[in-house]
GROMACS .gro file of C-alpha atoms in nm:
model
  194
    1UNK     CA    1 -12.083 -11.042  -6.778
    2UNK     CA    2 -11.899 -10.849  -6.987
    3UNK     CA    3 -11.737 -10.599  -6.725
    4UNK     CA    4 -11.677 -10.875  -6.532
    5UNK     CA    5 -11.276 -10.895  -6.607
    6UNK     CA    6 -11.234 -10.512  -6.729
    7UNK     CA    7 -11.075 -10.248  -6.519
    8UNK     CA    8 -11.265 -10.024  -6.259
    9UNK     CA    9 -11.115  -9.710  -6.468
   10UNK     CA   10 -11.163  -9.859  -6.813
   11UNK     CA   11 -11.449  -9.632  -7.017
   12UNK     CA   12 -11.714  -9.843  -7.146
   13UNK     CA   13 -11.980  -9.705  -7.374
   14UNK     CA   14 -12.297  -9.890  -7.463
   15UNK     CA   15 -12.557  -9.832  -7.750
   16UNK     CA   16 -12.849  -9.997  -7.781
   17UNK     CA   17 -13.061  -9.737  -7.980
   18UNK     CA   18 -13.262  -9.640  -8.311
   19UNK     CA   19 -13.335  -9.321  -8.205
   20UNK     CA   20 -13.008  -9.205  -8.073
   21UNK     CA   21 -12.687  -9.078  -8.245
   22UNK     CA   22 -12.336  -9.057  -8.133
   23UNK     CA   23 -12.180  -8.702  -8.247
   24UNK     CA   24 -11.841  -8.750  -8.177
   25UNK     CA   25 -11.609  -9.012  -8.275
   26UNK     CA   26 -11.412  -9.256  -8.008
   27UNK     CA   27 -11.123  -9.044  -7.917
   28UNK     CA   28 -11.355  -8.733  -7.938
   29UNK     CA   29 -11.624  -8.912  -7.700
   30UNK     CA   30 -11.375  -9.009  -7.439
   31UNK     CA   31 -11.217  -8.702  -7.399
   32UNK     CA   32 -11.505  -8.466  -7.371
   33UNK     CA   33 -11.651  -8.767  -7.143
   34UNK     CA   34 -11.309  -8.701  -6.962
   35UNK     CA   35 -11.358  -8.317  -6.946
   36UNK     CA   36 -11.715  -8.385  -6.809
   37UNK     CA   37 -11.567  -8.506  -6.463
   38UNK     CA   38 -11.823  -8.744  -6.370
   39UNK     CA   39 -11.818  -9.148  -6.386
   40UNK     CA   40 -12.070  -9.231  -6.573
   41UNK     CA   41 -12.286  -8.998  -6.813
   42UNK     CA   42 -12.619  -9.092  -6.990
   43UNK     CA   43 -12.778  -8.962  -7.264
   44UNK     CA   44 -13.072  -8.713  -7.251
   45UNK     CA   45 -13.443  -8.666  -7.454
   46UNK     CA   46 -13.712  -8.495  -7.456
   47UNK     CA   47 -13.919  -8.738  -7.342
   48UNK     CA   48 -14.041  -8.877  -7.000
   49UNK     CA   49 -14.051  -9.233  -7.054
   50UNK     CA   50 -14.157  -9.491  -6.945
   51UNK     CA   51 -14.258  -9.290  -6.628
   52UNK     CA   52 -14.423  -8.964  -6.764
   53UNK     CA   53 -14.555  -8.912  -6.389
   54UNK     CA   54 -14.171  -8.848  -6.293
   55UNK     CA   55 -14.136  -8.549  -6.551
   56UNK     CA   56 -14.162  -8.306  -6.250
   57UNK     CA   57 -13.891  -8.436  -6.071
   58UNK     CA   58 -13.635  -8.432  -6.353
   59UNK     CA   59 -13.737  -8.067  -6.386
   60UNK     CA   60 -13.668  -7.975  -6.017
   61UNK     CA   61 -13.321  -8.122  -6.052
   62UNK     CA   62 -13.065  -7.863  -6.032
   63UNK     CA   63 -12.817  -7.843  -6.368
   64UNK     CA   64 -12.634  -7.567  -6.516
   65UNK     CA   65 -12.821  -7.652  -6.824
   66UNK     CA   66 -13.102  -7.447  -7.014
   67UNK     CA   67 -13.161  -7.746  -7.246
   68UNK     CA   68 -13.462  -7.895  -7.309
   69UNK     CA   69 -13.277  -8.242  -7.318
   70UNK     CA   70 -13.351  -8.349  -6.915
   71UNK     CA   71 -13.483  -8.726  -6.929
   72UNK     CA   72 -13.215  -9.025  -6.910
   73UNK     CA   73 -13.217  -9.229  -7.199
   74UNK     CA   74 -13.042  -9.545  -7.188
   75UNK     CA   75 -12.957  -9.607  -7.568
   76UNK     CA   76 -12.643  -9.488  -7.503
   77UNK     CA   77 -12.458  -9.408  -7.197
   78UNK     CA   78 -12.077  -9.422  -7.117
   79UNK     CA   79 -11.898  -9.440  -6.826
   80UNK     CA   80 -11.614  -9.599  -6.594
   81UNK     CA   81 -11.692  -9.963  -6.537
   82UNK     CA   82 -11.682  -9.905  -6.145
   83UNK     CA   83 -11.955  -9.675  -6.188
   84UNK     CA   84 -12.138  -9.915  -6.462
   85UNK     CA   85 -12.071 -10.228  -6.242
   86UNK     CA   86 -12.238  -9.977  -5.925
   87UNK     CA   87 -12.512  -9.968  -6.104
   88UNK     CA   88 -12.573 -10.279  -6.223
   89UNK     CA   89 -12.568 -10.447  -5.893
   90UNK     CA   90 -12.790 -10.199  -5.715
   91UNK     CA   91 -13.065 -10.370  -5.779
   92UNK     CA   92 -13.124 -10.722  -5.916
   93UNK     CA   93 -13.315 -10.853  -6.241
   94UNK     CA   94 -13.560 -11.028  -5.996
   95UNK     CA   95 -13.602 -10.729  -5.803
   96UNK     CA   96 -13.651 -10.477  -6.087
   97UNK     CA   97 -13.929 -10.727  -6.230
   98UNK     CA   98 -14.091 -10.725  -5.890
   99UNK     CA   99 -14.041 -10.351  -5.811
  100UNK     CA  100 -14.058 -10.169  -6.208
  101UNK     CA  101 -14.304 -10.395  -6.393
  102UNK     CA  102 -14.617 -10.192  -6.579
  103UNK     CA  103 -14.904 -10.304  -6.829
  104UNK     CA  104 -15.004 -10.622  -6.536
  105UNK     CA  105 -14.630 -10.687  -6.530
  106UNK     CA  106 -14.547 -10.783  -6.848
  107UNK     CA  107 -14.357 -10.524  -6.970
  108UNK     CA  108 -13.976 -10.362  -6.757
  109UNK     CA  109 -13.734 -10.150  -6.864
  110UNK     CA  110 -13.335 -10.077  -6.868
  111UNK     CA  111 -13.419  -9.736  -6.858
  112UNK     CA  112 -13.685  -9.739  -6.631
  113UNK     CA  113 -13.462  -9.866  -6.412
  114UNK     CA  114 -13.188  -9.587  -6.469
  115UNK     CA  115 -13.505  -9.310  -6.387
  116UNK     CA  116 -13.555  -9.492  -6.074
  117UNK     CA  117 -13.153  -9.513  -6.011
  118UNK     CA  118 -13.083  -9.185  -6.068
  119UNK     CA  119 -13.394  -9.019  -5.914
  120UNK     CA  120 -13.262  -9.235  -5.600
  121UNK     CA  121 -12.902  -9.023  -5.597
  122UNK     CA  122 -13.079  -8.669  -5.663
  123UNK     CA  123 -13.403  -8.631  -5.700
  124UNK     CA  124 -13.581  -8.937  -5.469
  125UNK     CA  125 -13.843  -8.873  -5.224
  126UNK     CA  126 -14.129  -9.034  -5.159
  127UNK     CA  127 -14.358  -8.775  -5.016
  128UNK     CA  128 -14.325  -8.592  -5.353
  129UNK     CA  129 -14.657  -8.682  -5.535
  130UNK     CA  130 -14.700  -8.811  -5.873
  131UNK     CA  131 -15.041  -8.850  -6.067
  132UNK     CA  132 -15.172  -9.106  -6.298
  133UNK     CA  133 -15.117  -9.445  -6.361
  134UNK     CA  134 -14.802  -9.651  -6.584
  135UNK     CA  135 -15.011  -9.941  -6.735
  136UNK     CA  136 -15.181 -10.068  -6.379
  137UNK     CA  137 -14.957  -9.930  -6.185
  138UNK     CA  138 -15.077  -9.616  -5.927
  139UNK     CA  139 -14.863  -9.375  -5.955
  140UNK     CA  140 -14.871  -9.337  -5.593
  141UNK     CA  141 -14.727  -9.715  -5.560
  142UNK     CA  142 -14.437  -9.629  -5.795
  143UNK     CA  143 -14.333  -9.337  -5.564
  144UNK     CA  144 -14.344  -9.582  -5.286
  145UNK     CA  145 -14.126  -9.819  -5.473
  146UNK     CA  146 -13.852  -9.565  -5.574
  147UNK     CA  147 -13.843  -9.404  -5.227
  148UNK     CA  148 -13.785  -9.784  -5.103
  149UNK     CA  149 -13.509  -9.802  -5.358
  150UNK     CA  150 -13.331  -9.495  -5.249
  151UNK     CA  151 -13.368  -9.655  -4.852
  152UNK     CA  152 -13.206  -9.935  -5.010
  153UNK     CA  153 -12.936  -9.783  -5.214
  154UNK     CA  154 -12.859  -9.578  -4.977
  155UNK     CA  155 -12.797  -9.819  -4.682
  156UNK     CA  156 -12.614 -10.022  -4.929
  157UNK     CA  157 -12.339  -9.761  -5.033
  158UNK     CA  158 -12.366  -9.520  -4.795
  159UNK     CA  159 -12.491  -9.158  -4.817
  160UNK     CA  160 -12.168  -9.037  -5.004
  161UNK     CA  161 -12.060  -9.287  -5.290
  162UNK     CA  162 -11.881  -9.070  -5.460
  163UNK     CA  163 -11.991  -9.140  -5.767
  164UNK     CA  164 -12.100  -8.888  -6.021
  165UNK     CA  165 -12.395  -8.952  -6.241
  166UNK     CA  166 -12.455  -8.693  -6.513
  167UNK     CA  167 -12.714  -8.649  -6.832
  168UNK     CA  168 -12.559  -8.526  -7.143
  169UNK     CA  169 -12.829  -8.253  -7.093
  170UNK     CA  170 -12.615  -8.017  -7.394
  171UNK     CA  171 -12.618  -8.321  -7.636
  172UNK     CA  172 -12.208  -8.272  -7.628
  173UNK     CA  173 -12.146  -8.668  -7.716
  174UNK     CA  174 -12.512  -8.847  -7.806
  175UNK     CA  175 -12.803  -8.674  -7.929
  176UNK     CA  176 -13.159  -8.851  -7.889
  177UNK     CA  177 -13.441  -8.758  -8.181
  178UNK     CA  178 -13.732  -8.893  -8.034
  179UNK     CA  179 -13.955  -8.574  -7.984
  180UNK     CA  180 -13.656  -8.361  -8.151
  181UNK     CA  181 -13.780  -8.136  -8.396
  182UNK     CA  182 -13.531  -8.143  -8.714
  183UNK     CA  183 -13.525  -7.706  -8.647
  184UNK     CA  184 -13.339  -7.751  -8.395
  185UNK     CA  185 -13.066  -7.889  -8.596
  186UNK     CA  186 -12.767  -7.797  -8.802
  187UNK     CA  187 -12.488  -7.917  -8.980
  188UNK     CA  188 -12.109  -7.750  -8.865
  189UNK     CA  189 -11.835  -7.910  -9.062
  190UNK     CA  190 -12.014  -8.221  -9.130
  191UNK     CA  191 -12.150  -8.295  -8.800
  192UNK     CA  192 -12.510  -8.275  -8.656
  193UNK     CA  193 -12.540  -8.000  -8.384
  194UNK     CA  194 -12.782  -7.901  -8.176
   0.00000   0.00000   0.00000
């Protein structure tokens, strides 16, 4: 609701985190975000969750990136609100719940959903096996259901969008510590770096 009235080309960024930090400040963030060239950018981890079975397909994604940082994390993510409002109607609330439920349904996620969304763009196909099970879900069925939501996003938009999804793989704007060992850290001129 709260894109509703804003601008297609307005930047929105959204935190909802504990384990996440923002490194730069607002005029800092936008224009690195700006410099990125993409229309919406996520922030990256460590960790594979809440689908560890995907952690394969992540790593087959092609980025100009060494990092270790390869797995969306929703805590924070900015973007333009076209892109933003793109994906928040590609899929509904009833249809996630249906489609991305695990532990006998009663647990979904925001950012299980983002996996799913952005494995659909780059990384989705279905014949590409995963192994083990997400609370009583078969691996196996979740590949079905994100190769059916790549059919669907797909005939929906169209093969070329045109939008461009990106991870903060290099940590430039957020920086996730789950999994991050404190090592790999320093401080430059009062800020955290990585």
């Amino acid at each position: 609701n709260f894109i509703r009235d804003k601008n297609d080309s307005d930047i929105l960024i959204f935190a909802d985190a504990y384990d996440c930090l923002a490194l730069s400040d607002i005029n800092e963030a936008v224009n690195k975000f700006t410099s990125m060239n993409c229309d919406l950018l996520c922030s990256a981890e460590l960790n594979c969750h809440p689908f560890k079975q995907f952690a394969s397909r992540f790593e087959n994604i092609p980025r100009s990136s060494k990092s270790r940082h390869i797995y969306p994390n929703t805590g924070l993510y900015m973007g333009r609100v076209s892109a933003i409002r793109h994906y928040c109607n590609s899929i509904t609330r009833q249809q996630l719940i249906k489609d991305y439920t695990f532990n006998n349904g009663r647990y979904s996620t925001d950012q299980g959903r983002f996996h799913v969304y952005y494995l659909a763009r780059y990384g989705a196909k279905a014949s590409e096996g995963a192994e083990g099970e997400v609370g009583s879900t078969k691996a196996s069925e979740m590949e079905e259901k994100v190769g059916r939501w790549a059919e669907r996003l797909l005939k929906k938009e169209g093969k070329d969008e045109g939008l461009n999804i990106k991870l903060d793989h290099d940590c430039e704007i957020f920086q996730n510590m789950h999994k991050a060992p404190w090592k790999d850290f320093s401080f430059e001129s009062g800020k955290l770096r990585n």
